[in-house]
mmCIF file of C-alpha atoms in Angstrom:
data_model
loop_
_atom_site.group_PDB
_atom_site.id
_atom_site.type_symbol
_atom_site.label_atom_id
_atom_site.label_comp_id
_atom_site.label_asym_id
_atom_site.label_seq_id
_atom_site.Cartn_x
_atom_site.Cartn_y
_atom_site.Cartn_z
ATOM 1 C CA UNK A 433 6.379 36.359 -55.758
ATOM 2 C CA UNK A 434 6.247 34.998 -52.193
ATOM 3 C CA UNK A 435 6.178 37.754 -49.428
ATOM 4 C CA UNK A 436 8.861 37.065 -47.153
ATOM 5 C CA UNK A 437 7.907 38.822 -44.402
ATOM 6 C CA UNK A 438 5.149 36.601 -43.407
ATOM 7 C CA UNK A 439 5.385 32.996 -42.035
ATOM 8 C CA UNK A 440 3.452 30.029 -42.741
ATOM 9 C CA UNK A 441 2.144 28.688 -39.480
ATOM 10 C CA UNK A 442 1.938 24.664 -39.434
ATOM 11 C CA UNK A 443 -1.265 23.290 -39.047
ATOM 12 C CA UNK A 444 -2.748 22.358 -35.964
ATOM 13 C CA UNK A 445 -1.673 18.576 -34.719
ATOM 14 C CA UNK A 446 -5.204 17.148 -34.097
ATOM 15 C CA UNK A 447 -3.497 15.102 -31.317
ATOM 16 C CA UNK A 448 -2.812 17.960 -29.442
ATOM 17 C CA UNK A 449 -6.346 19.194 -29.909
ATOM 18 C CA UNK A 450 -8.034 16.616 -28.420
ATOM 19 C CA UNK A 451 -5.323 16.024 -25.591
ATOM 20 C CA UNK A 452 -6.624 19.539 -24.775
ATOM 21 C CA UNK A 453 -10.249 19.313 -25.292
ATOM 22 C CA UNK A 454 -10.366 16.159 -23.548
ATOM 23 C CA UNK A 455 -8.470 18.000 -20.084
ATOM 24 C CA UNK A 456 -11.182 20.581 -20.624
ATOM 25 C CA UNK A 457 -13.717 17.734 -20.225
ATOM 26 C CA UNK A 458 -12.236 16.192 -17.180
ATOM 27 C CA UNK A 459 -13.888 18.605 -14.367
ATOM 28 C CA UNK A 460 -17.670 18.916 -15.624
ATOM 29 C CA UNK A 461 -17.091 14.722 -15.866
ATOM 30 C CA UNK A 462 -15.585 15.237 -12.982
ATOM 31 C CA UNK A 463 -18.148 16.490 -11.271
ATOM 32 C CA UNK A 464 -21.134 14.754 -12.901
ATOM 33 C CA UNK A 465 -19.170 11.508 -11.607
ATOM 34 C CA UNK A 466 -19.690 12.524 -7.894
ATOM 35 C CA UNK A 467 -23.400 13.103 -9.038
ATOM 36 C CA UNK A 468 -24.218 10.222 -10.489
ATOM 37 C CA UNK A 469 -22.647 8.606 -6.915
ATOM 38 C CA UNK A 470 -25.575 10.638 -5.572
ATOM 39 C CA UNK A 471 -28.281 9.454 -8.063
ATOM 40 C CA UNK A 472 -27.593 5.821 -7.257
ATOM 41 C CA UNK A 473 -27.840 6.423 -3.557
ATOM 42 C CA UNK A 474 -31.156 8.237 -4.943
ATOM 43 C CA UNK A 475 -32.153 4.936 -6.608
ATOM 44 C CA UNK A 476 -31.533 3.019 -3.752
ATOM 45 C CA UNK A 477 -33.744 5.001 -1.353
ATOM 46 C CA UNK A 478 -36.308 6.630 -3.250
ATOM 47 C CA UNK A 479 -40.224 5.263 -2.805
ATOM 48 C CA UNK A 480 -42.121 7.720 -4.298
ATOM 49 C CA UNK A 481 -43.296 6.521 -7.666
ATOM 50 C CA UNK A 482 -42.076 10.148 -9.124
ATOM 51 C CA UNK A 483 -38.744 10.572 -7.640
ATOM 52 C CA UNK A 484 -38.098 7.134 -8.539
ATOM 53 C CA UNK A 485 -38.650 8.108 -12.422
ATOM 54 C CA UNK A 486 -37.022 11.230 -12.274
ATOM 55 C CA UNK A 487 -33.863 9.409 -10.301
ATOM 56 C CA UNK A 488 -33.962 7.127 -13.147
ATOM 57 C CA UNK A 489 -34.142 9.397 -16.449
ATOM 58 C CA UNK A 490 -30.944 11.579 -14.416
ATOM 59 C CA UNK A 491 -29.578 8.296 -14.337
ATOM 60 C CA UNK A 492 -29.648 7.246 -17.946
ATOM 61 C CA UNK A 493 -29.041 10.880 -18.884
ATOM 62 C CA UNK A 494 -25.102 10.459 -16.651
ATOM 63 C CA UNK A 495 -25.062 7.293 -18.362
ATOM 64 C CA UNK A 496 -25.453 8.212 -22.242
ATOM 65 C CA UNK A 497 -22.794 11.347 -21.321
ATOM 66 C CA UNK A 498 -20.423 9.058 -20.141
ATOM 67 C CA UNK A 499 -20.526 6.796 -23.281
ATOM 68 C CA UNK A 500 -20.098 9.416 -24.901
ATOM 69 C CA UNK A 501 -17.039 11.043 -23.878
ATOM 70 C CA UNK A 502 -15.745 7.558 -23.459
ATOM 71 C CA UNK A 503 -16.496 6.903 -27.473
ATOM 72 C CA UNK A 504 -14.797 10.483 -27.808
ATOM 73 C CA UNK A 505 -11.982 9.838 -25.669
ATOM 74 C CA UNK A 506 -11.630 6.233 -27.923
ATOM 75 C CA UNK A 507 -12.684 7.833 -31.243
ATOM 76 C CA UNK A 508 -9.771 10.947 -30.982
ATOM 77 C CA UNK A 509 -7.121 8.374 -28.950
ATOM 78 C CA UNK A 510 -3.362 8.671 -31.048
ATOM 79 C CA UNK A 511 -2.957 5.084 -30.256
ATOM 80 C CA UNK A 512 -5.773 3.002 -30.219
ATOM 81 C CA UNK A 513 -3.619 0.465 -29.060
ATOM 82 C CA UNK A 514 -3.017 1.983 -25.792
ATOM 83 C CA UNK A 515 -6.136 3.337 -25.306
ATOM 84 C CA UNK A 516 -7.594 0.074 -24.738
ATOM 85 C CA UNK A 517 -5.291 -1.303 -23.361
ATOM 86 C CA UNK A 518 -5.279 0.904 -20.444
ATOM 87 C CA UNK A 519 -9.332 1.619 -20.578
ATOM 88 C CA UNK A 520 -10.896 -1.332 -21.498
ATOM 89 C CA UNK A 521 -12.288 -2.415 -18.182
ATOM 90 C CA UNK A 522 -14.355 0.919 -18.573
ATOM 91 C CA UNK A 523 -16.777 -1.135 -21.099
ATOM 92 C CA UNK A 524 -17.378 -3.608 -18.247
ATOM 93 C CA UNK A 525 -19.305 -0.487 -15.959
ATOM 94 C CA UNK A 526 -20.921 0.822 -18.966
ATOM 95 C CA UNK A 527 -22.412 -2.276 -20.032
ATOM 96 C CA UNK A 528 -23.772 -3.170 -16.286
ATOM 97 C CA UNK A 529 -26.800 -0.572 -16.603
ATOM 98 C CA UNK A 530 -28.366 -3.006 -19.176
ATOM 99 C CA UNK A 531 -28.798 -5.606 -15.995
ATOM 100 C CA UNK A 532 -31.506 -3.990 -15.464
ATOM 101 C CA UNK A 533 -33.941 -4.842 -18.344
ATOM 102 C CA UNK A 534 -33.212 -8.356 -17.410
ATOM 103 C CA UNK A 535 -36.466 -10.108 -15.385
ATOM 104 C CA UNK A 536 -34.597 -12.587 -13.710
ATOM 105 C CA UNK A 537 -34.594 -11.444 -9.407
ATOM 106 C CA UNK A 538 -30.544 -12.774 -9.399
ATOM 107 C CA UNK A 539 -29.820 -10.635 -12.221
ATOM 108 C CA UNK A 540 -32.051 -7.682 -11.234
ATOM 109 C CA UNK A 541 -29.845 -7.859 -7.954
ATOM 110 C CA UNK A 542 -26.801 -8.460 -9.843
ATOM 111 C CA UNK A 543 -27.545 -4.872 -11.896
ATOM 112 C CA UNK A 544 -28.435 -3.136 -8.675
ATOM 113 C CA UNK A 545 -24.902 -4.315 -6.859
ATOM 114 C CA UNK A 546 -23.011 -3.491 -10.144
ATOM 115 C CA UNK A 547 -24.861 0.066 -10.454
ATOM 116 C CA UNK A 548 -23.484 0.838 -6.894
ATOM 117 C CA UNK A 549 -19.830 -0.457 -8.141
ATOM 118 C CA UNK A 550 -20.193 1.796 -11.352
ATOM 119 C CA UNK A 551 -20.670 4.651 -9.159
ATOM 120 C CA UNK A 552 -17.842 4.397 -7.024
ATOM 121 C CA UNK A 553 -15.347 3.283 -9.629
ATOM 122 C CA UNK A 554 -16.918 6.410 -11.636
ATOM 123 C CA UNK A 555 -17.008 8.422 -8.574
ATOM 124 C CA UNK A 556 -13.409 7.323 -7.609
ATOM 125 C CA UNK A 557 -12.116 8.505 -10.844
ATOM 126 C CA UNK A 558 -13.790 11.967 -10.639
ATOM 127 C CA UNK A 559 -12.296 12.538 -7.593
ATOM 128 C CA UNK A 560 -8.985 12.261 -8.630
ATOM 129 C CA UNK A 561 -9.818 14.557 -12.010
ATOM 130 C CA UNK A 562 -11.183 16.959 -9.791
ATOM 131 C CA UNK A 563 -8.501 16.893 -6.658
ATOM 132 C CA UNK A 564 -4.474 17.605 -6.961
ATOM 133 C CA UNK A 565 -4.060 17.574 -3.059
ATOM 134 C CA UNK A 566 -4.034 14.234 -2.009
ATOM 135 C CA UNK A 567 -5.620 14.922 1.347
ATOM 136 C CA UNK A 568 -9.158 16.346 -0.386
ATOM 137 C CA UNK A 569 -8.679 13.516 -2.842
ATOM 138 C CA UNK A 570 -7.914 10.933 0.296
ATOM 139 C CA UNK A 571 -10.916 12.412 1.590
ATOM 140 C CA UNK A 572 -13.143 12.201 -1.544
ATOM 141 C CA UNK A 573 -12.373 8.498 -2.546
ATOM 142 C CA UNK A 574 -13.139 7.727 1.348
ATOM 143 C CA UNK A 575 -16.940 9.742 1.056
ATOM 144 C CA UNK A 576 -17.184 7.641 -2.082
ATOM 145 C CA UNK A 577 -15.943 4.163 -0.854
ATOM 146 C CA UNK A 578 -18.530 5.096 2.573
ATOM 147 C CA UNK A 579 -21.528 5.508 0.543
ATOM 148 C CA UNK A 580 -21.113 2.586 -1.948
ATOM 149 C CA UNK A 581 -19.883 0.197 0.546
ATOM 150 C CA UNK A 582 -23.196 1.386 2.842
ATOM 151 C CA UNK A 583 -25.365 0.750 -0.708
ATOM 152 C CA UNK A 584 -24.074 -2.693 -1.195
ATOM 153 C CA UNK A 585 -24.826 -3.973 2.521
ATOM 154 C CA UNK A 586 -28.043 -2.179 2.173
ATOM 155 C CA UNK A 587 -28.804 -3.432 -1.357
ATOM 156 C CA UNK A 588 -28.124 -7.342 -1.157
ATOM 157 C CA UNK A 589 -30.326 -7.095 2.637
ATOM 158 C CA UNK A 590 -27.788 -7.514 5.158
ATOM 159 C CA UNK A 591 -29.544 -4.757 6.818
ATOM 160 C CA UNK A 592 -32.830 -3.774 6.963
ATOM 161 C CA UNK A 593 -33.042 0.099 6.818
ATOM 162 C CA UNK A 594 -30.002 2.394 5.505
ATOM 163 C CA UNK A 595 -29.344 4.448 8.617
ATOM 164 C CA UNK A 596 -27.432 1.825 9.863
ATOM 165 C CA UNK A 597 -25.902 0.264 7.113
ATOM 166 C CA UNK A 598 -24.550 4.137 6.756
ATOM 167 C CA UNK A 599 -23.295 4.482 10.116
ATOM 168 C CA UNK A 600 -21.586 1.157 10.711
ATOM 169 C CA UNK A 601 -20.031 1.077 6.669
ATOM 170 C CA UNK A 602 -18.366 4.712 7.789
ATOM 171 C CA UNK A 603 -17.030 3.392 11.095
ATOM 172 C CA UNK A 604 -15.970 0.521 9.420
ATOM 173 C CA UNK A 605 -14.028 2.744 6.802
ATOM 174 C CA UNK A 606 -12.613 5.280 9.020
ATOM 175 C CA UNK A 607 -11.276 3.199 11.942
ATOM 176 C CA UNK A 608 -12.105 -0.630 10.833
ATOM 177 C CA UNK A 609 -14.869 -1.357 13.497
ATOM 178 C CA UNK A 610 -16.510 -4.805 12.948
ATOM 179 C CA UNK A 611 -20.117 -4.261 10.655
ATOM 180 C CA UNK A 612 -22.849 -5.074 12.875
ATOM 181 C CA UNK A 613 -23.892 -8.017 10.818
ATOM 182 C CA UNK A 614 -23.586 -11.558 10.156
ATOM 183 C CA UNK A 615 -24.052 -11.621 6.409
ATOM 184 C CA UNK A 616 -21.309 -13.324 3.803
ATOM 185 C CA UNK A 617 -21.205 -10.169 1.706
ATOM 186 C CA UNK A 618 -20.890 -7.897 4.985
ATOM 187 C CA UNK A 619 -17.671 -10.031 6.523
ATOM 188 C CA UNK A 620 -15.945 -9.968 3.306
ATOM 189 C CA UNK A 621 -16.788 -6.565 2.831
ATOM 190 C CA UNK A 622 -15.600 -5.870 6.408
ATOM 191 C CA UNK A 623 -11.513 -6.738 5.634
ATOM 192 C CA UNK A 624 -11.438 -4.576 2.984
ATOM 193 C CA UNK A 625 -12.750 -1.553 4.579
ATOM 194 C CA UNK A 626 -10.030 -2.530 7.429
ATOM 195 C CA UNK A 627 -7.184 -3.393 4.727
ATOM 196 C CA UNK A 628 -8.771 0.840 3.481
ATOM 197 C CA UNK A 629 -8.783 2.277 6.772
ATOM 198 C CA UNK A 630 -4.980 0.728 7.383
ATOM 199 C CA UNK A 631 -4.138 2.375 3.924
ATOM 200 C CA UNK A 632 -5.908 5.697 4.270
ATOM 201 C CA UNK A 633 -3.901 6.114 7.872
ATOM 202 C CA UNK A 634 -0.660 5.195 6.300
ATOM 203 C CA UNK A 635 -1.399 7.436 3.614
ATOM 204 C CA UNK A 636 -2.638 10.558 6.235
ATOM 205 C CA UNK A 637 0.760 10.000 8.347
ATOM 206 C CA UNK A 638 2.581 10.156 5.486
ATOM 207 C CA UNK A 639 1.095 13.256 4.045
ATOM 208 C CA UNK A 640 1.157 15.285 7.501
ATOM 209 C CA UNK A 641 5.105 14.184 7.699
ATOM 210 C CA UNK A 642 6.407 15.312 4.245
ATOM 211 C CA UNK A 643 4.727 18.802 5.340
ATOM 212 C CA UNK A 644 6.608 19.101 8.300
ATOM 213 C CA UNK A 645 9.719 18.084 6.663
ATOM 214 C CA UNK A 646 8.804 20.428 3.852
ATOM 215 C CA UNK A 647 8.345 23.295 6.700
ATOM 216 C CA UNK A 648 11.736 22.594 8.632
ATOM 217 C CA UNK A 649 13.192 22.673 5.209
ATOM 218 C CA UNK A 650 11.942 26.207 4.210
ATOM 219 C CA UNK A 651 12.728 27.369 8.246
ATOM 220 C CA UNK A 652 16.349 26.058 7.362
ATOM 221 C CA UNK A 653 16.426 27.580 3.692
ATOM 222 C CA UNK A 654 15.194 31.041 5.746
ATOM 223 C CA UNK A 655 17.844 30.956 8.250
ATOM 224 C CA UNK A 656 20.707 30.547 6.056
ATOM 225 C CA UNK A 657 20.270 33.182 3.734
ATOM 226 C CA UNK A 658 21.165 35.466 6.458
ATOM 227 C CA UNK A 659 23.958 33.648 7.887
ATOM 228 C CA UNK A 660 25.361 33.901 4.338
ATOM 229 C CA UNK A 661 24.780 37.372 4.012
ATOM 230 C CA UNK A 662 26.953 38.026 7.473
ATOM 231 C CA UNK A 663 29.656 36.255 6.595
ATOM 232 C CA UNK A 664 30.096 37.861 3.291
#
């Protein structure tokens, strides 16, 4: 005879368990993202024969943990359908590490320049997993797009050192200044740190005046309670 008192409880939807195991995930990637941003900048600098390996094994290490959530993240997905539809382009970064097994001095360059875009796309995305506010993400995705567009002038030689590919890739970002260089990569690279800097202003303006409005609104929400009040 069944007890009434007690309920069954349905089982667990193993949708809904990986929904929430996979938002769990999303700030340690997070974070390891904005790492890995580091570890290519690493890459691109080190000299030492020792820091160079150990830049490298952290390197592959960030690498084999994102494949793997990203095989988790596809593996669990409800709808496969959508899944890659929405992340396919994802396979194009993971695949660009492999460049660098190839001999050829175009492709070894190509796998350097696509490393540094991995990073920032990767580094982009953490951002925005780790931020809600969209001023510390604004300011996030800008650190982000400053060191990776620095890498890429620095990587394909359109300067010599890093100091001032560094310097002249964050003026160009922040307030559009010309790059210091007469390279192709460098001039196109040059609009579209304008067309960002345009964007990331509009963006700033617009944040700074929804808060005001936001503040006269509460002011004006504070002031009429009272008038209310008196005329009741």
């Amino acid at each position: 005879m069944r007890d009434e008192g007690t309920t069954r409880r349905p089982p667990p939807d193993p949708s809904v368990e990986t929904e929430g195991l996979a938002t769990r995930l999303d700030r340690p990637m997070g974070a390891l993202g904005l790492v890995f941003v580091l570890i290519v900048l690493g890459q691109a600098l080190a000299r030492e024969p020792w820091l160079v390996t150990t830049l490298t094994v952290l390197g592959w290490i960030c690498w084999a943990v994102f494949v793997a959530e990203f095989v988790f993240r596809a593996v669990r997905a409800p709808s496969q359908r959508r899944f890659w539809l929405r992340n396919w382009w994802q396979l194009v970064f993971l695949a660009l590490p492999f460049l660098r097994f190839a001999r050829a001095l175009t492709l070894l360059r190509t796998a350097r320049i696509g490393g540094v875009l991995s990073a920032a796309v990767r580094g982009s995305r953490s951002a925005g997993r780790l931020l809600t506010g969209r001023i510390g993400w604004l300011t996030a995705v800008t650190g982000v797009v400053v060191l990776a567009s620095s890498q890429l002038l620095y990587v394909v030689g359109a300067y010599d050192t890093y100091g001032p590919a560094l310097h002249d890739a964050a003026l160009a970002t922040i307030t559009g200044q010309v790059l210091d260089t007469d390279h192709g990569l460098a001039r196109f690279l040059e609009v579209a740190l304008a067309v960002y800097s345009v964007a990331v202003f509009a963006t700033l303006a617009g944040a700074l005046g929804a808060y005001f409005l936001e503040g006269r609104r509460e002011a004006g929400a504070d002031e009429a309670v009272p008038q209310a009040r008196g005329i009741r």
